[in-house]
Amino acid sequence: FRAATGIYYQSPFYRELRNLEGELNPNIESQKSTHFVLGSDYLFYSWGRPFKLISEIYYKDLQNLIPYKVDNVRIQYLAENNSNGYATGVDLKINGEFVTGVESWASLSVMQTMEDIEDDFYINEETGETIYPGFIPRPTDQRVNFSLFFQDYLPGNPNYKMHLSMMYGTGLSFGPPNSDKHQDILRMPDYRRVDIGFSAVIKAEDKKSKVNLLNKLNSMWISVEVFNLLDIDNTVSYLWVADVSGRQYAVPNYLTPRQLNFKLIVSL
């Protein structure tokens, strides 16, 4: 088991000094974070092979935060130290030889990060009541993230390998442009992706090949990969368009669709 704590300060950089109108705030202070981390490493054997389970639980108290908004893929800072928040969660990772001779791993993270902007409020148009939003999700608030990397090879011939990676993450928060920060409580769709690849060793290191020309090389291998195997449309941001009545619509921008990748690596 292990435990750690610490206080960290992050000095502001130029973009954090500039607000949405392009004005500079020279009175910006460093953002502060106080960390509390408790973790453990557990070594065990299964199927006669070693495995390692790493677990951590943490809480981070965030002070003097500079709130920001994400407009498409552009980050816009509000240039004020007017927010406090927290980040808390659990990280789990297991790695080992699920297949003899090659290492694979899986990880799971559960996290929540929220912030409370000082003196923010809005008026309910129907009741006239003053509403104080309190804590709202930060732009990096991704509640669940799961990753898996698995390797295998042909029985009796480790020169031919397969690797599979899977990723899943719940959606990040976002909101309409030119709006108050407390409106950034919408959620993007969940992120899902599967990649698969196959590789073959043409010339192994420190081994002779039956092809004399290849013996002039130290090693050589080739791989074929399919990125985004299931061709899932993952949303990265939104383009906001308005109709004649001023109503805004969020049009998603998608990440790269399915792609095929060839790779040849030669070591002289």
Short mmCIF file of the C-alpha atoms (twelve columns), coordinates in Angstrom:
data_MODEL
# 
_entry.id   MODEL 
# 
loop_
_atom_site.group_PDB 
_atom_site.id 
_atom_site.type_symbol 
_atom_site.label_atom_id 
_atom_site.label_alt_id 
_atom_site.label_comp_id 
_atom_site.label_asym_id 
_atom_site.label_seq_id 
_atom_site.Cartn_x 
_atom_site.Cartn_y 
_atom_site.Cartn_z 
_atom_site.pdbx_PDB_model_num 
ATOM 1   C CA . PHE A 1   0.000   0.000   0.000   1 
ATOM 2   C CA . ARG A 2   1.052   3.582   -0.483  1 
ATOM 3   C CA . ALA A 3   -0.310  7.020   0.337   1 
ATOM 4   C CA . ALA A 4   0.674   10.434  -0.929  1 
ATOM 5   C CA . THR A 5   -0.403  14.028  -0.614  1 
ATOM 6   C CA . GLY A 6   0.842   17.267  -2.076  1 
ATOM 7   C CA . ILE A 7   0.029   20.832  -3.011  1 
ATOM 8   C CA . TYR A 8   0.567   21.950  -6.590  1 
ATOM 9   C CA . TYR A 9   0.483   25.391  -8.180  1 
ATOM 10  C CA . GLN A 10  0.123   26.013  -11.901 1 
ATOM 11  C CA . SER A 11  1.178   29.418  -13.170 1 
ATOM 12  C CA . PRO A 12  -1.176  30.967  -15.741 1 
ATOM 13  C CA . PHE A 13  -0.097  31.148  -19.356 1 
ATOM 14  C CA . TYR A 14  -0.997  33.827  -21.883 1 
ATOM 15  C CA . ARG A 15  -4.300  32.389  -23.099 1 
ATOM 16  C CA . GLU A 16  -5.575  32.132  -19.526 1 
ATOM 17  C CA . LEU A 17  -4.957  35.871  -19.069 1 
ATOM 18  C CA . ARG A 18  -7.172  36.781  -22.051 1 
ATOM 19  C CA . ASN A 19  -10.953 36.784  -21.694 1 
ATOM 20  C CA . LEU A 20  -13.627 36.254  -24.350 1 
ATOM 21  C CA . GLU A 21  -13.397 39.917  -25.435 1 
ATOM 22  C CA . GLY A 22  -9.618  39.711  -25.901 1 
ATOM 23  C CA . GLU A 23  -8.840  41.809  -22.813 1 
ATOM 24  C CA . LEU A 24  -5.929  40.840  -20.547 1 
ATOM 25  C CA . ASN A 25  -6.276  40.385  -16.797 1 
ATOM 26  C CA . PRO A 26  -2.840  40.994  -15.178 1 
ATOM 27  C CA . ASN A 27  -4.163  40.015  -11.730 1 
ATOM 28  C CA . ILE A 28  -4.632  36.332  -12.510 1 
ATOM 29  C CA . GLU A 29  -3.214  34.059  -9.781  1 
ATOM 30  C CA . SER A 30  -1.837  30.542  -10.006 1 
ATOM 31  C CA . GLN A 31  -4.350  27.724  -9.847  1 
ATOM 32  C CA . LYS A 32  -3.955  25.481  -6.796  1 
ATOM 33  C CA . SER A 33  -4.579  21.774  -6.326  1 
ATOM 34  C CA . THR A 34  -4.272  19.722  -3.138  1 
ATOM 35  C CA . HIS A 35  -3.959  15.986  -3.799  1 
ATOM 36  C CA . PHE A 36  -4.748  12.995  -1.586  1 
ATOM 37  C CA . VAL A 37  -3.915  9.606   -3.114  1 
ATOM 38  C CA . LEU A 38  -4.170  6.092   -1.685  1 
ATOM 39  C CA . GLY A 39  -2.976  3.169   -3.806  1 
ATOM 40  C CA . SER A 40  -1.880  -0.438  -3.791  1 
ATOM 41  C CA . ASP A 41  -0.025  -2.941  -5.995  1 
ATOM 42  C CA . TYR A 42  -1.164  -6.549  -5.753  1 
ATOM 43  C CA . LEU A 43  0.953   -9.292  -7.341  1 
ATOM 44  C CA . PHE A 44  -0.632  -12.699 -7.882  1 
ATOM 45  C CA . TYR A 45  -0.429  -15.812 -10.059 1 
ATOM 46  C CA . SER A 46  -3.162  -17.181 -12.300 1 
ATOM 47  C CA . TRP A 47  -2.871  -19.971 -14.885 1 
ATOM 48  C CA . GLY A 48  0.705   -20.297 -13.642 1 
ATOM 49  C CA . ARG A 49  1.632   -16.800 -14.837 1 
ATOM 50  C CA . PRO A 50  2.265   -13.552 -12.908 1 
ATOM 51  C CA . PHE A 51  -0.256  -10.700 -12.898 1 
ATOM 52  C CA . LYS A 52  -0.278  -7.263  -11.319 1 
ATOM 53  C CA . LEU A 53  -3.330  -5.333  -10.133 1 
ATOM 54  C CA . ILE A 54  -2.779  -1.606  -9.578  1 
ATOM 55  C CA . SER A 55  -5.479  0.389   -7.802  1 
ATOM 56  C CA . GLU A 56  -5.674  4.021   -6.730  1 
ATOM 57  C CA . ILE A 57  -8.301  6.188   -5.122  1 
ATOM 58  C CA . TYR A 58  -7.837  9.945   -5.097  1 
ATOM 59  C CA . TYR A 59  -9.364  13.273  -4.166  1 
ATOM 60  C CA . LYS A 60  -8.115  16.605  -5.492  1 
ATOM 61  C CA . ASP A 61  -9.263  19.897  -4.014  1 
ATOM 62  C CA . LEU A 62  -9.090  22.556  -6.743  1 
ATOM 63  C CA . GLN A 63  -8.861  26.260  -5.863  1 
ATOM 64  C CA . ASN A 64  -8.465  29.518  -7.800  1 
ATOM 65  C CA . LEU A 65  -9.579  27.784  -10.974 1 
ATOM 66  C CA . ILE A 66  -9.827  29.675  -14.253 1 
ATOM 67  C CA . PRO A 67  -13.075 28.486  -15.880 1 
ATOM 68  C CA . TYR A 68  -13.079 27.839  -19.599 1 
ATOM 69  C CA . LYS A 69  -15.477 26.925  -22.373 1 
ATOM 70  C CA . VAL A 70  -14.903 24.639  -25.349 1 
ATOM 71  C CA . ASP A 71  -16.155 26.112  -28.636 1 
ATOM 72  C CA . ASN A 72  -15.839 23.410  -31.299 1 
ATOM 73  C CA . VAL A 73  -12.163 22.477  -30.673 1 
ATOM 74  C CA . ARG A 74  -11.127 25.916  -29.387 1 
ATOM 75  C CA . ILE A 75  -10.667 26.549  -25.666 1 
ATOM 76  C CA . GLN A 76  -11.858 29.960  -24.444 1 
ATOM 77  C CA . TYR A 77  -10.788 31.030  -20.952 1 
ATOM 78  C CA . LEU A 78  -12.832 33.419  -18.805 1 
ATOM 79  C CA . ALA A 79  -9.650  35.003  -17.334 1 
ATOM 80  C CA . GLU A 80  -10.858 35.052  -13.719 1 
ATOM 81  C CA . ASN A 81  -9.875  33.016  -10.644 1 
ATOM 82  C CA . ASN A 82  -13.535 32.750  -9.745  1 
ATOM 83  C CA . SER A 83  -14.045 29.007  -9.473  1 
ATOM 84  C CA . ASN A 84  -13.340 26.235  -6.979  1 
ATOM 85  C CA . GLY A 85  -13.886 22.553  -7.513  1 
ATOM 86  C CA . TYR A 86  -12.773 19.002  -6.976  1 
ATOM 87  C CA . ALA A 87  -11.860 15.805  -8.781  1 
ATOM 88  C CA . THR A 88  -12.345 12.396  -7.217  1 
ATOM 89  C CA . GLY A 89  -12.238 8.887   -8.555  1 
ATOM 90  C CA . VAL A 90  -10.852 5.369   -8.685  1 
ATOM 91  C CA . ASP A 91  -8.319  3.895   -11.150 1 
ATOM 92  C CA . LEU A 92  -7.889  0.145   -11.624 1 
ATOM 93  C CA . LYS A 93  -5.448  -1.607  -13.963 1 
ATOM 94  C CA . ILE A 94  -4.503  -5.245  -14.381 1 
ATOM 95  C CA . ASN A 95  -1.672  -6.416  -16.594 1 
ATOM 96  C CA . GLY A 96  0.038   -9.704  -17.213 1 
ATOM 97  C CA . GLU A 97  0.435   -12.591 -19.605 1 
ATOM 98  C CA . PHE A 98  -3.123  -13.599 -20.430 1 
ATOM 99  C CA . VAL A 99  -1.381  -15.537 -23.231 1 
ATOM 100 C CA . THR A 100 2.041   -16.992 -22.408 1 
ATOM 101 C CA . GLY A 101 4.900   -14.788 -23.584 1 
ATOM 102 C CA . VAL A 102 2.949   -11.636 -24.495 1 
ATOM 103 C CA . GLU A 103 1.624   -9.002  -22.108 1 
ATOM 104 C CA . SER A 104 -1.909  -7.605  -22.166 1 
ATOM 105 C CA . TRP A 105 -3.734  -5.202  -19.889 1 
ATOM 106 C CA . ALA A 106 -7.134  -3.763  -18.984 1 
ATOM 107 C CA . SER A 107 -7.964  -0.573  -17.095 1 
ATOM 108 C CA . LEU A 108 -11.083 0.983   -15.601 1 
ATOM 109 C CA . SER A 109 -11.422 4.547   -14.313 1 
ATOM 110 C CA . VAL A 110 -14.386 6.136   -12.566 1 
ATOM 111 C CA . MET A 111 -14.118 9.883   -12.016 1 
ATOM 112 C CA . GLN A 112 -16.141 12.968  -11.205 1 
ATOM 113 C CA . THR A 113 -14.824 16.525  -11.473 1 
ATOM 114 C CA . MET A 114 -17.062 19.496  -10.694 1 
ATOM 115 C CA . GLU A 115 -16.635 23.223  -10.164 1 
ATOM 116 C CA . ASP A 116 -18.614 26.019  -8.523  1 
ATOM 117 C CA . ILE A 117 -18.271 29.441  -10.121 1 
ATOM 118 C CA . GLU A 118 -18.564 32.301  -7.644  1 
ATOM 119 C CA . ASP A 119 -21.570 34.637  -7.857  1 
ATOM 120 C CA . ASP A 120 -23.141 32.908  -10.860 1 
ATOM 121 C CA . PHE A 121 -26.924 32.884  -11.040 1 
ATOM 122 C CA . TYR A 122 -29.807 33.237  -13.456 1 
ATOM 123 C CA . ILE A 123 -33.456 34.226  -13.266 1 
ATOM 124 C CA . ASN A 124 -36.196 31.694  -13.973 1 
ATOM 125 C CA . GLU A 125 -38.296 33.493  -16.592 1 
ATOM 126 C CA . GLU A 126 -41.493 31.685  -15.585 1 
ATOM 127 C CA . THR A 127 -41.327 32.132  -11.804 1 
ATOM 128 C CA . GLY A 128 -38.917 35.070  -11.457 1 
ATOM 129 C CA . GLU A 129 -36.938 32.991  -8.965  1 
ATOM 130 C CA . THR A 130 -33.185 33.490  -8.665  1 
ATOM 131 C CA . ILE A 131 -31.383 30.203  -9.324  1 
ATOM 132 C CA . TYR A 132 -27.840 29.524  -8.108  1 
ATOM 133 C CA . PRO A 133 -26.451 26.599  -10.151 1 
ATOM 134 C CA . GLY A 134 -23.819 25.538  -7.609  1 
ATOM 135 C CA . PHE A 135 -21.503 22.760  -8.767  1 
ATOM 136 C CA . ILE A 136 -21.531 21.978  -12.493 1 
ATOM 137 C CA . PRO A 137 -19.468 19.413  -14.459 1 
ATOM 138 C CA . ARG A 138 -16.058 20.547  -15.665 1 
ATOM 139 C CA . PRO A 139 -15.290 20.069  -19.393 1 
ATOM 140 C CA . THR A 140 -13.071 17.076  -18.496 1 
ATOM 141 C CA . ASP A 141 -15.773 15.333  -16.455 1 
ATOM 142 C CA . GLN A 142 -15.758 11.826  -17.953 1 
ATOM 143 C CA . ARG A 143 -17.443 9.524   -15.451 1 
ATOM 144 C CA . VAL A 144 -16.324 6.126   -16.813 1 
ATOM 145 C CA . ASN A 145 -13.373 5.130   -18.984 1 
ATOM 146 C CA . PHE A 146 -12.506 1.540   -19.917 1 
ATOM 147 C CA . SER A 147 -9.546  0.366   -22.022 1 
ATOM 148 C CA . LEU A 148 -8.398  -3.089  -23.061 1 
ATOM 149 C CA . PHE A 149 -5.271  -4.194  -24.920 1 
ATOM 150 C CA . PHE A 150 -4.982  -7.889  -25.728 1 
ATOM 151 C CA . GLN A 151 -2.275  -9.783  -27.635 1 
ATOM 152 C CA . ASP A 152 -2.174  -13.310 -28.992 1 
ATOM 153 C CA . TYR A 153 -0.125  -15.362 -31.456 1 
ATOM 154 C CA . LEU A 154 -0.433  -18.525 -33.517 1 
ATOM 155 C CA . PRO A 155 0.146   -21.617 -31.354 1 
ATOM 156 C CA . GLY A 156 3.747   -22.705 -31.690 1 
ATOM 157 C CA . ASN A 157 4.686   -19.728 -33.886 1 
ATOM 158 C CA . PRO A 158 5.017   -16.407 -31.998 1 
ATOM 159 C CA . ASN A 159 6.236   -14.677 -35.185 1 
ATOM 160 C CA . TYR A 160 2.591   -14.170 -36.179 1 
ATOM 161 C CA . LYS A 161 0.751   -11.969 -33.689 1 
ATOM 162 C CA . MET A 162 -2.616  -10.323 -33.278 1 
ATOM 163 C CA . HIS A 163 -3.426  -7.352  -31.061 1 
ATOM 164 C CA . LEU A 164 -6.845  -5.985  -30.168 1 
ATOM 165 C CA . SER A 165 -7.614  -2.722  -28.382 1 
ATOM 166 C CA . MET A 166 -10.986 -1.562  -27.110 1 
ATOM 167 C CA . MET A 167 -11.870 1.826   -25.646 1 
ATOM 168 C CA . TYR A 168 -15.052 3.135   -24.050 1 
ATOM 169 C CA . GLY A 169 -15.651 6.475   -22.382 1 
ATOM 170 C CA . THR A 170 -18.801 8.242   -21.282 1 
ATOM 171 C CA . GLY A 171 -19.559 11.577  -22.929 1 
ATOM 172 C CA . LEU A 172 -17.990 14.889  -21.941 1 
ATOM 173 C CA . SER A 173 -20.049 17.936  -21.000 1 
ATOM 174 C CA . PHE A 174 -20.618 20.835  -23.403 1 
ATOM 175 C CA . GLY A 175 -22.943 23.773  -23.974 1 
ATOM 176 C CA . PRO A 176 -24.038 26.332  -26.555 1 
ATOM 177 C CA . PRO A 177 -21.595 29.090  -27.595 1 
ATOM 178 C CA . ASN A 178 -21.836 32.614  -26.167 1 
ATOM 179 C CA . SER A 179 -23.774 31.291  -23.191 1 
ATOM 180 C CA . ASP A 180 -23.235 31.324  -19.446 1 
ATOM 181 C CA . LYS A 181 -20.999 28.608  -18.044 1 
ATOM 182 C CA . HIS A 182 -23.812 27.003  -16.029 1 
ATOM 183 C CA . GLN A 183 -25.481 25.994  -19.307 1 
ATOM 184 C CA . ASP A 184 -22.615 23.625  -20.172 1 
ATOM 185 C CA . ILE A 185 -24.436 20.596  -18.784 1 
ATOM 186 C CA . LEU A 186 -25.249 18.790  -22.033 1 
ATOM 187 C CA . ARG A 187 -23.469 15.508  -22.757 1 
ATOM 188 C CA . MET A 188 -21.791 14.193  -25.891 1 
ATOM 189 C CA . PRO A 189 -22.520 10.579  -26.905 1 
ATOM 190 C CA . ASP A 190 -20.286 7.918   -25.398 1 
ATOM 191 C CA . TYR A 191 -16.932 7.269   -27.093 1 
ATOM 192 C CA . ARG A 192 -16.515 3.719   -28.458 1 
ATOM 193 C CA . ARG A 193 -13.668 2.348   -30.533 1 
ATOM 194 C CA . VAL A 194 -12.184 -1.016  -31.469 1 
ATOM 195 C CA . ASP A 195 -8.828  -1.448  -33.264 1 
ATOM 196 C CA . ILE A 196 -7.319  -4.703  -34.487 1 
ATOM 197 C CA . GLY A 197 -3.931  -5.484  -35.986 1 
ATOM 198 C CA . PHE A 198 -1.915  -8.392  -37.323 1 
ATOM 199 C CA . SER A 199 1.869   -8.538  -37.544 1 
ATOM 200 C CA . ALA A 200 4.425   -10.971 -38.920 1 
ATOM 201 C CA . VAL A 201 8.171   -11.164 -38.375 1 
ATOM 202 C CA . ILE A 202 9.912   -11.445 -41.760 1 
ATOM 203 C CA . LYS A 203 13.432  -11.458 -40.319 1 
ATOM 204 C CA . ALA A 204 13.949  -12.083 -36.617 1 
ATOM 205 C CA . GLU A 205 16.770  -10.355 -34.770 1 
ATOM 206 C CA . ASP A 206 19.944  -12.464 -34.365 1 
ATOM 207 C CA . LYS A 207 18.473  -15.238 -36.523 1 
ATOM 208 C CA . LYS A 208 19.361  -16.233 -40.051 1 
ATOM 209 C CA . SER A 209 16.792  -16.154 -42.821 1 
ATOM 210 C CA . LYS A 210 16.483  -18.564 -45.725 1 
ATOM 211 C CA . VAL A 211 16.528  -15.502 -47.998 1 
ATOM 212 C CA . ASN A 212 20.152  -14.322 -48.184 1 
ATOM 213 C CA . LEU A 213 19.162  -10.726 -48.953 1 
ATOM 214 C CA . LEU A 214 17.300  -10.465 -45.635 1 
ATOM 215 C CA . ASN A 215 20.400  -11.527 -43.703 1 
ATOM 216 C CA . LYS A 216 21.848  -8.076  -44.378 1 
ATOM 217 C CA . LEU A 217 19.140  -6.671  -42.102 1 
ATOM 218 C CA . ASN A 218 19.028  -6.855  -38.310 1 
ATOM 219 C CA . SER A 219 15.256  -7.374  -38.252 1 
ATOM 220 C CA . MET A 220 12.176  -6.788  -40.373 1 
ATOM 221 C CA . TRP A 221 8.483   -7.094  -39.701 1 
ATOM 222 C CA . ILE A 222 5.226   -6.056  -41.324 1 
ATOM 223 C CA . SER A 223 1.819   -5.258  -39.853 1 
ATOM 224 C CA . VAL A 224 -1.714  -4.516  -40.988 1 
ATOM 225 C CA . GLU A 225 -4.063  -2.568  -38.707 1 
ATOM 226 C CA . VAL A 226 -7.711  -1.611  -38.923 1 
ATOM 227 C CA . PHE A 227 -8.503  1.506   -36.888 1 
ATOM 228 C CA . ASN A 228 -12.102 2.030   -35.755 1 
ATOM 229 C CA . LEU A 229 -12.987 -1.490  -36.873 1 
ATOM 230 C CA . LEU A 230 -16.729 -1.052  -36.249 1 
ATOM 231 C CA . ASP A 231 -16.773 2.293   -38.119 1 
ATOM 232 C CA . ILE A 232 -18.441 4.106   -35.213 1 
ATOM 233 C CA . ASP A 233 -19.135 7.837   -35.568 1 
ATOM 234 C CA . ASN A 234 -17.529 9.303   -32.435 1 
ATOM 235 C CA . THR A 235 -18.367 12.936  -31.737 1 
ATOM 236 C CA . VAL A 236 -15.430 15.259  -31.024 1 
ATOM 237 C CA . SER A 237 -17.270 18.615  -30.982 1 
ATOM 238 C CA . TYR A 238 -20.306 20.470  -32.287 1 
ATOM 239 C CA . LEU A 239 -20.880 23.148  -34.893 1 
ATOM 240 C CA . TRP A 240 -23.741 25.390  -33.814 1 
ATOM 241 C CA . VAL A 241 -26.071 26.777  -36.482 1 
ATOM 242 C CA . ALA A 242 -29.078 29.060  -36.004 1 
ATOM 243 C CA . ASP A 243 -32.320 29.347  -37.960 1 
ATOM 244 C CA . VAL A 244 -34.170 32.574  -38.806 1 
ATOM 245 C CA . SER A 245 -35.901 32.564  -35.420 1 
ATOM 246 C CA . GLY A 246 -32.587 32.388  -33.542 1 
ATOM 247 C CA . ARG A 247 -33.024 28.793  -32.395 1 
ATOM 248 C CA . GLN A 248 -29.634 27.021  -32.274 1 
ATOM 249 C CA . TYR A 249 -28.929 23.472  -33.391 1 
ATOM 250 C CA . ALA A 250 -25.847 21.408  -32.534 1 
ATOM 251 C CA . VAL A 251 -24.376 19.634  -35.577 1 
ATOM 252 C CA . PRO A 252 -21.815 16.990  -34.520 1 
ATOM 253 C CA . ASN A 253 -18.263 16.853  -35.868 1 
ATOM 254 C CA . TYR A 254 -17.043 13.268  -36.042 1 
ATOM 255 C CA . LEU A 255 -13.631 11.726  -35.573 1 
ATOM 256 C CA . THR A 256 -11.921 9.612   -38.236 1 
ATOM 257 C CA . PRO A 257 -13.993 6.685   -39.600 1 
ATOM 258 C CA . ARG A 258 -12.605 3.222   -40.284 1 
ATOM 259 C CA . GLN A 259 -9.055  3.284   -41.655 1 
ATOM 260 C CA . LEU A 260 -6.637  0.656   -42.927 1 
ATOM 261 C CA . ASN A 261 -2.972  1.049   -42.037 1 
ATOM 262 C CA . PHE A 262 0.056   -0.841  -43.382 1 
ATOM 263 C CA . LYS A 263 3.406   -0.706  -41.620 1 
ATOM 264 C CA . LEU A 264 6.845   -2.027  -42.565 1 
ATOM 265 C CA . ILE A 265 9.642   -1.693  -40.016 1 
ATOM 266 C CA . VAL A 266 13.235  -2.442  -40.966 1 
ATOM 267 C CA . SER A 267 16.176  -2.382  -38.561 1 
ATOM 268 C CA . LEU A 268 19.607  -2.253  -40.191 1 
# 
